CSV table of C-alpha atoms in Angstrom, one decimal:
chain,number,residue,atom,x,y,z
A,115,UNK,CA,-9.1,-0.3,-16.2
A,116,UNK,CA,-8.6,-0.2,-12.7
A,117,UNK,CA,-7.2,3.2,-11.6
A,118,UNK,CA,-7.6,4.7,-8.1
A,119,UNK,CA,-7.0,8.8,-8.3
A,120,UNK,CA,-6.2,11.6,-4.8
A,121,UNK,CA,-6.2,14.6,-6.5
A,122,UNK,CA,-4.3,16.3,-3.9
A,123,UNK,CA,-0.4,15.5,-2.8
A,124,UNK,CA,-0.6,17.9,0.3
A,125,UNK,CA,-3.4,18.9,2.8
A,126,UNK,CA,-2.6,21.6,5.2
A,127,UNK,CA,-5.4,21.9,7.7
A,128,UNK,CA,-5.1,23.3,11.3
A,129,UNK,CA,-6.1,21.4,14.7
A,130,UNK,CA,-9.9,21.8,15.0
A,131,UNK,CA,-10.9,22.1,11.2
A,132,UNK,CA,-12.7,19.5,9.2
A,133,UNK,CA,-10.7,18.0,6.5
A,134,UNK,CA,-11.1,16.3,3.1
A,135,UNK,CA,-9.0,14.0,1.7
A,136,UNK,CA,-10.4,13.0,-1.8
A,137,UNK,CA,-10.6,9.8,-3.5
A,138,UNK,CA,-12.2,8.8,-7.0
A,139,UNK,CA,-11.7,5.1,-8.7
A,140,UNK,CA,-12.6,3.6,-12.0
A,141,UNK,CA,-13.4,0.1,-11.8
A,142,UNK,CA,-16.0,-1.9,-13.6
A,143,UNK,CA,-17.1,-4.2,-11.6
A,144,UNK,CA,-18.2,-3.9,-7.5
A,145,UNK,CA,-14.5,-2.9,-5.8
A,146,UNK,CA,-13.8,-3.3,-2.2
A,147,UNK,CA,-12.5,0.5,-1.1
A,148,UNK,CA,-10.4,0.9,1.9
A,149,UNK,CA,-8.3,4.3,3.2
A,150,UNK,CA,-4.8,2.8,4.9
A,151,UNK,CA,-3.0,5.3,6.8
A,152,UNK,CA,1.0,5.2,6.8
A,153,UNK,CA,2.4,7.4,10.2
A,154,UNK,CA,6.2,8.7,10.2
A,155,UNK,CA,8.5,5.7,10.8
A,156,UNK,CA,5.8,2.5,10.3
A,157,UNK,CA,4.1,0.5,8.6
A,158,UNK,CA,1.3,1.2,6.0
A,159,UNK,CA,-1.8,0.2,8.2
A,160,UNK,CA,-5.7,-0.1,7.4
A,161,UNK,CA,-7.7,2.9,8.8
A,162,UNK,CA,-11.3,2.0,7.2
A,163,UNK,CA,-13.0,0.0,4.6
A,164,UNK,CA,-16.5,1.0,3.0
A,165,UNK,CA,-18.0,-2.3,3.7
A,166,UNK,CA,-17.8,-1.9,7.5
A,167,UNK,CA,-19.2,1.7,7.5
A,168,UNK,CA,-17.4,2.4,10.6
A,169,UNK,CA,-16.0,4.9,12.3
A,170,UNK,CA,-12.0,5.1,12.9
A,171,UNK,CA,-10.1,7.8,15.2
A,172,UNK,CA,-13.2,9.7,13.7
A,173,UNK,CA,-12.4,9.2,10.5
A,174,UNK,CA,-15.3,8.0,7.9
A,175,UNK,CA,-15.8,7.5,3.9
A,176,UNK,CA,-18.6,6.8,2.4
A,177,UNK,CA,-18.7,5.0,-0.6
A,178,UNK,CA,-20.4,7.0,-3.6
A,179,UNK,CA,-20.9,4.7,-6.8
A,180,UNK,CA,-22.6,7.4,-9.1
A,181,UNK,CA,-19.7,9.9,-8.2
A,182,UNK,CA,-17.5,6.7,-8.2
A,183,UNK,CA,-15.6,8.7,-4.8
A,184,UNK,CA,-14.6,7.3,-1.7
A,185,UNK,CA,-13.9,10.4,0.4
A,186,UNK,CA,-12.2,10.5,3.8
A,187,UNK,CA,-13.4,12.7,6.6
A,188,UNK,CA,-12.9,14.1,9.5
A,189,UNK,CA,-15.3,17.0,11.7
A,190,UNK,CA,-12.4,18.2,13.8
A,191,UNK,CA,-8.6,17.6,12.8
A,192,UNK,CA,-5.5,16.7,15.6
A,193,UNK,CA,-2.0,17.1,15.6
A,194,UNK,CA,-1.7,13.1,15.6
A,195,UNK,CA,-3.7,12.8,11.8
A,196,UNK,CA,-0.4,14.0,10.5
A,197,UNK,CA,0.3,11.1,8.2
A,198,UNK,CA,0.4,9.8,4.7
A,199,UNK,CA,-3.2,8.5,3.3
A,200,UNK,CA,-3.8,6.3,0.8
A,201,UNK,CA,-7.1,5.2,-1.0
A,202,UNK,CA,-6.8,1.6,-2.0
A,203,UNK,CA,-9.4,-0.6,-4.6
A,204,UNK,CA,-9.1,-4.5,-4.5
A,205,UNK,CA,-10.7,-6.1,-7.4
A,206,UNK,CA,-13.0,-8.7,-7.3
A,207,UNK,CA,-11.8,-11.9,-5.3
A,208,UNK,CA,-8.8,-9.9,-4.2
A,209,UNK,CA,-5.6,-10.6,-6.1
A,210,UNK,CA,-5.2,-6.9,-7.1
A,211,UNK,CA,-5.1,-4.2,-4.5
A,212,UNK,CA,-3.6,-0.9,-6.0
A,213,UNK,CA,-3.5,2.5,-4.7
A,214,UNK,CA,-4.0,6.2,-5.3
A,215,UNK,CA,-0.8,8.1,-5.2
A,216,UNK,CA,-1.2,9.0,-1.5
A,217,UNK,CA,-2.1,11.9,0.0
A,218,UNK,CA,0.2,13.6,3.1
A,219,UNK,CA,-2.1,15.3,5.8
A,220,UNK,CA,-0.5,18.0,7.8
A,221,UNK,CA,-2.3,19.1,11.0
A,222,UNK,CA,-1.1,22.8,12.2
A,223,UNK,CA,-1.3,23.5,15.7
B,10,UNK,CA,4.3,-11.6,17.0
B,11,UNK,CA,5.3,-9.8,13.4
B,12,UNK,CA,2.2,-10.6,11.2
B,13,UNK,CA,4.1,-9.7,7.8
B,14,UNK,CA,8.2,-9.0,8.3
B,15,UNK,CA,10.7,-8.5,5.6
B,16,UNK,CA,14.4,-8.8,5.3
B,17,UNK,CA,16.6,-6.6,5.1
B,18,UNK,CA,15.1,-3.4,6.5
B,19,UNK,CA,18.0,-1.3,4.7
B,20,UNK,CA,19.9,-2.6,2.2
B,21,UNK,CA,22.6,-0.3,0.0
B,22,UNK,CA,24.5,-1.3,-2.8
B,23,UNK,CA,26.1,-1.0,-6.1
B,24,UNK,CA,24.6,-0.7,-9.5
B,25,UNK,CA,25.3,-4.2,-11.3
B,26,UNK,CA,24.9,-6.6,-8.2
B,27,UNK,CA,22.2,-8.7,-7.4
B,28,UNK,CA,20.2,-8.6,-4.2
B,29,UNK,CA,17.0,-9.6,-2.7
B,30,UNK,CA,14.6,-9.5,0.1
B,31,UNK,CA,12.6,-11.6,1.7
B,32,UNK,CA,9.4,-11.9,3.0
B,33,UNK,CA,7.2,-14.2,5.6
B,34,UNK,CA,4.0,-14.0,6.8
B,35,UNK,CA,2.1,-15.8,9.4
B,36,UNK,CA,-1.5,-14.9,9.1
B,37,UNK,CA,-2.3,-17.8,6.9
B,38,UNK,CA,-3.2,-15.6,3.7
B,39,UNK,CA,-3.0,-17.0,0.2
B,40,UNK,CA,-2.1,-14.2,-1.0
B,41,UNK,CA,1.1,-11.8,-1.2
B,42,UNK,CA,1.8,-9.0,-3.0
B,43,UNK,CA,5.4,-6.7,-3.3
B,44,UNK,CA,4.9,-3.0,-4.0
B,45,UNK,CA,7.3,-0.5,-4.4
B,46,UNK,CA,7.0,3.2,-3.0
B,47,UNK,CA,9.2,5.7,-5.0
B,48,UNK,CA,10.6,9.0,-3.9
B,49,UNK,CA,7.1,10.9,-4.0
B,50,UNK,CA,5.7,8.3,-1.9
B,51,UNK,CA,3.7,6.2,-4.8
B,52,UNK,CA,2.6,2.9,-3.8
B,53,UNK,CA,2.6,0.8,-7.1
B,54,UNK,CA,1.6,-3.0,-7.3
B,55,UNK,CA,4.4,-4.9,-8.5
B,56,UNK,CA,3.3,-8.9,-8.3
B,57,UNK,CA,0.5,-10.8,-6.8
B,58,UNK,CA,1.0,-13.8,-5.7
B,59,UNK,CA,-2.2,-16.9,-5.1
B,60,UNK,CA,-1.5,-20.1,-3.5
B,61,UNK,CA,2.4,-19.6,-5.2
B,62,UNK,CA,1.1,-18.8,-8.5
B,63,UNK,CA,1.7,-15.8,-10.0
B,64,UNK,CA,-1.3,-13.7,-10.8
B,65,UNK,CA,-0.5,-10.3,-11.3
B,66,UNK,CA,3.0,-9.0,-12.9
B,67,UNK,CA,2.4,-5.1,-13.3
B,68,UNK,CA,5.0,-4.8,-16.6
B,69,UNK,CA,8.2,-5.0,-13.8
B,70,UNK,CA,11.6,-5.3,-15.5
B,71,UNK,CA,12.3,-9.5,-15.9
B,72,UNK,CA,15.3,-8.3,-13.8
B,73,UNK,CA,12.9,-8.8,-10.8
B,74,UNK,CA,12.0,-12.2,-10.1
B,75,UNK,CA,9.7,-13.1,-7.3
B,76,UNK,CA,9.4,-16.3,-5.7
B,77,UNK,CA,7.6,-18.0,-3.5
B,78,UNK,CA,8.2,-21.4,-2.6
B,79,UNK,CA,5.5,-21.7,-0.1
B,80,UNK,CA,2.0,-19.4,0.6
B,81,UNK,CA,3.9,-17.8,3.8
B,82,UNK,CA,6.6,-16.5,1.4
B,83,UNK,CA,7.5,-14.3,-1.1
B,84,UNK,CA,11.0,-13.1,-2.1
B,85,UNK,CA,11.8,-10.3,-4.6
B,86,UNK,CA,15.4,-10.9,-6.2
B,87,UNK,CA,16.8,-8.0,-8.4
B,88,UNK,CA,19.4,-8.3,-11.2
B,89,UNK,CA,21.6,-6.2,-12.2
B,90,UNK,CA,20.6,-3.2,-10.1
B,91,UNK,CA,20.1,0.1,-11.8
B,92,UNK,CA,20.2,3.6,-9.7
B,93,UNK,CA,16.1,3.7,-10.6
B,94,UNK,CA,15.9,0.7,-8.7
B,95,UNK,CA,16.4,2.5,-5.5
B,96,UNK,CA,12.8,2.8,-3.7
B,97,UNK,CA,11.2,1.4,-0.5
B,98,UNK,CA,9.9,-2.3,-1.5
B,99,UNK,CA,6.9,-3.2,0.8
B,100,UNK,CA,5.5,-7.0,1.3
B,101,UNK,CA,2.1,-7.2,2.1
B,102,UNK,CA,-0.6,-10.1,2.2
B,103,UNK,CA,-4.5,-10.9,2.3
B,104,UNK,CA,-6.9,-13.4,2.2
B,105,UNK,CA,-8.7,-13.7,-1.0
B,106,UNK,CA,-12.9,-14.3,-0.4
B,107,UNK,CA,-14.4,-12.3,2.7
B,108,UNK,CA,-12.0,-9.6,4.5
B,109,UNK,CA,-9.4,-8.4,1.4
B,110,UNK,CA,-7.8,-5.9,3.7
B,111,UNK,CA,-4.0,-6.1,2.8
B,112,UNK,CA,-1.3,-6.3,5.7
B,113,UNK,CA,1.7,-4.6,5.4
B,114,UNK,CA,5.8,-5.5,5.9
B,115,UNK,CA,8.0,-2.7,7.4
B,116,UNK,CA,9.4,-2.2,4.6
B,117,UNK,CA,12.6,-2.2,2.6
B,118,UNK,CA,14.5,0.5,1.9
B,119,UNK,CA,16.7,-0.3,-1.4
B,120,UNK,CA,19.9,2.2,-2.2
B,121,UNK,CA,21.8,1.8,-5.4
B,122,UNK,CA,24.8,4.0,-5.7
């Protein structure tokens, strides 16, 4: 089955600190992982994806298939992270893209 | 230019009637997807739409119909709305092959009273 899980609803960090924002997904064949970011008041929005391996408003993930984890991170937190994460899986071909329950950051100053 | 927009943003109404909302989107993807995002902010897959054909139907209610009568459309019509029904409905589409990264509508936000 295809099942995407974040483990935690709420992430308090203050400016400056690293944060964590965990992923884990069961899928049996090769997914395509991405992180989407959703700020207050718009859209859902792609942050990263594991197949670029890039780096996004210092954001990265890297993809871990004996852990099956797809962890976001960040060395140094700001005020303007504040948002609601998601870890998303697509399947194979793409029809199917579900997502973890979400995740909401909240950056302390 | 609005890559994926949906109709209406806000739409409130009573339990019994039937509504629905439409999307459009002009990035040429064959594929398009509704989601609904409840109270606690869960995303869930609803349908997944392929060239117009219905791939994916996540065990939704048969009171939600999608449709789509061409690739750049999808509409969600609701039946007999129930208070449970209330949510933020999202449109969103990708391109099956290479790039699967999914592209989001603003969203609908759906009150039954």
């Amino acid at each position: 089955a295809q099942r995407v899980t974040q483990p935690e609803k709420l992430l308090s960090v203050f400016k400056g600190a690293p944060v964590e924002l965990k992923c884990n997904y069961s899928y049996s064949g090769s997914p395509e992982l991405f992180w989407y970011v959703q700020y207050s008041r718009q859209r859902l929005q792609l942050l990263l994806r594991h197949i670029s391996r890039e780096s996004i408003k210092g954001f990265t993930a890297d993809l871990n298939k004996g852990e099956t984890s797809f962890h976001l991170k960040k060395p140094f937190a700001q005020e303007e992270d504040s948002a609601m994460y998601y870890c998303a899986l697509s399947n194979t071909g793409g029809f199917k893209t579900i997502f973890g329950a979400g995740t909401r950051l909240f950056v302390k100053a | 230019d609005t890559a994926v927009s949906q109709t209406p943003k806000y739409l409130v109404t009573q339990m019994g009637n039937d509504k629905s909302i439409k999307c459009e989107q002009n990035l040429g993807h064959d594929t398009m997807y509704w989601y609904k995002q409840d109270s606690k902010k869960f995303l869930k897959i609803m349908f997944s739409y392929n060239n117009k054909e219905l791939i994916i139907n996540e065990t939704v209610p048969n009171r939600f119909s999608p449709k789509s009568p061409d690739k750049a459309h999808l509409n969600l019509h609701i039946n007999s709305l129930e208070l449970g029904d209330s949510a933020v409905y999202f449109c969103a589409s990708s391109q099956t092959g290479g790039n699967t990264e999914a592209f989001f509508g603003q969203g609908t936000r759906l009150t039954v009273v």
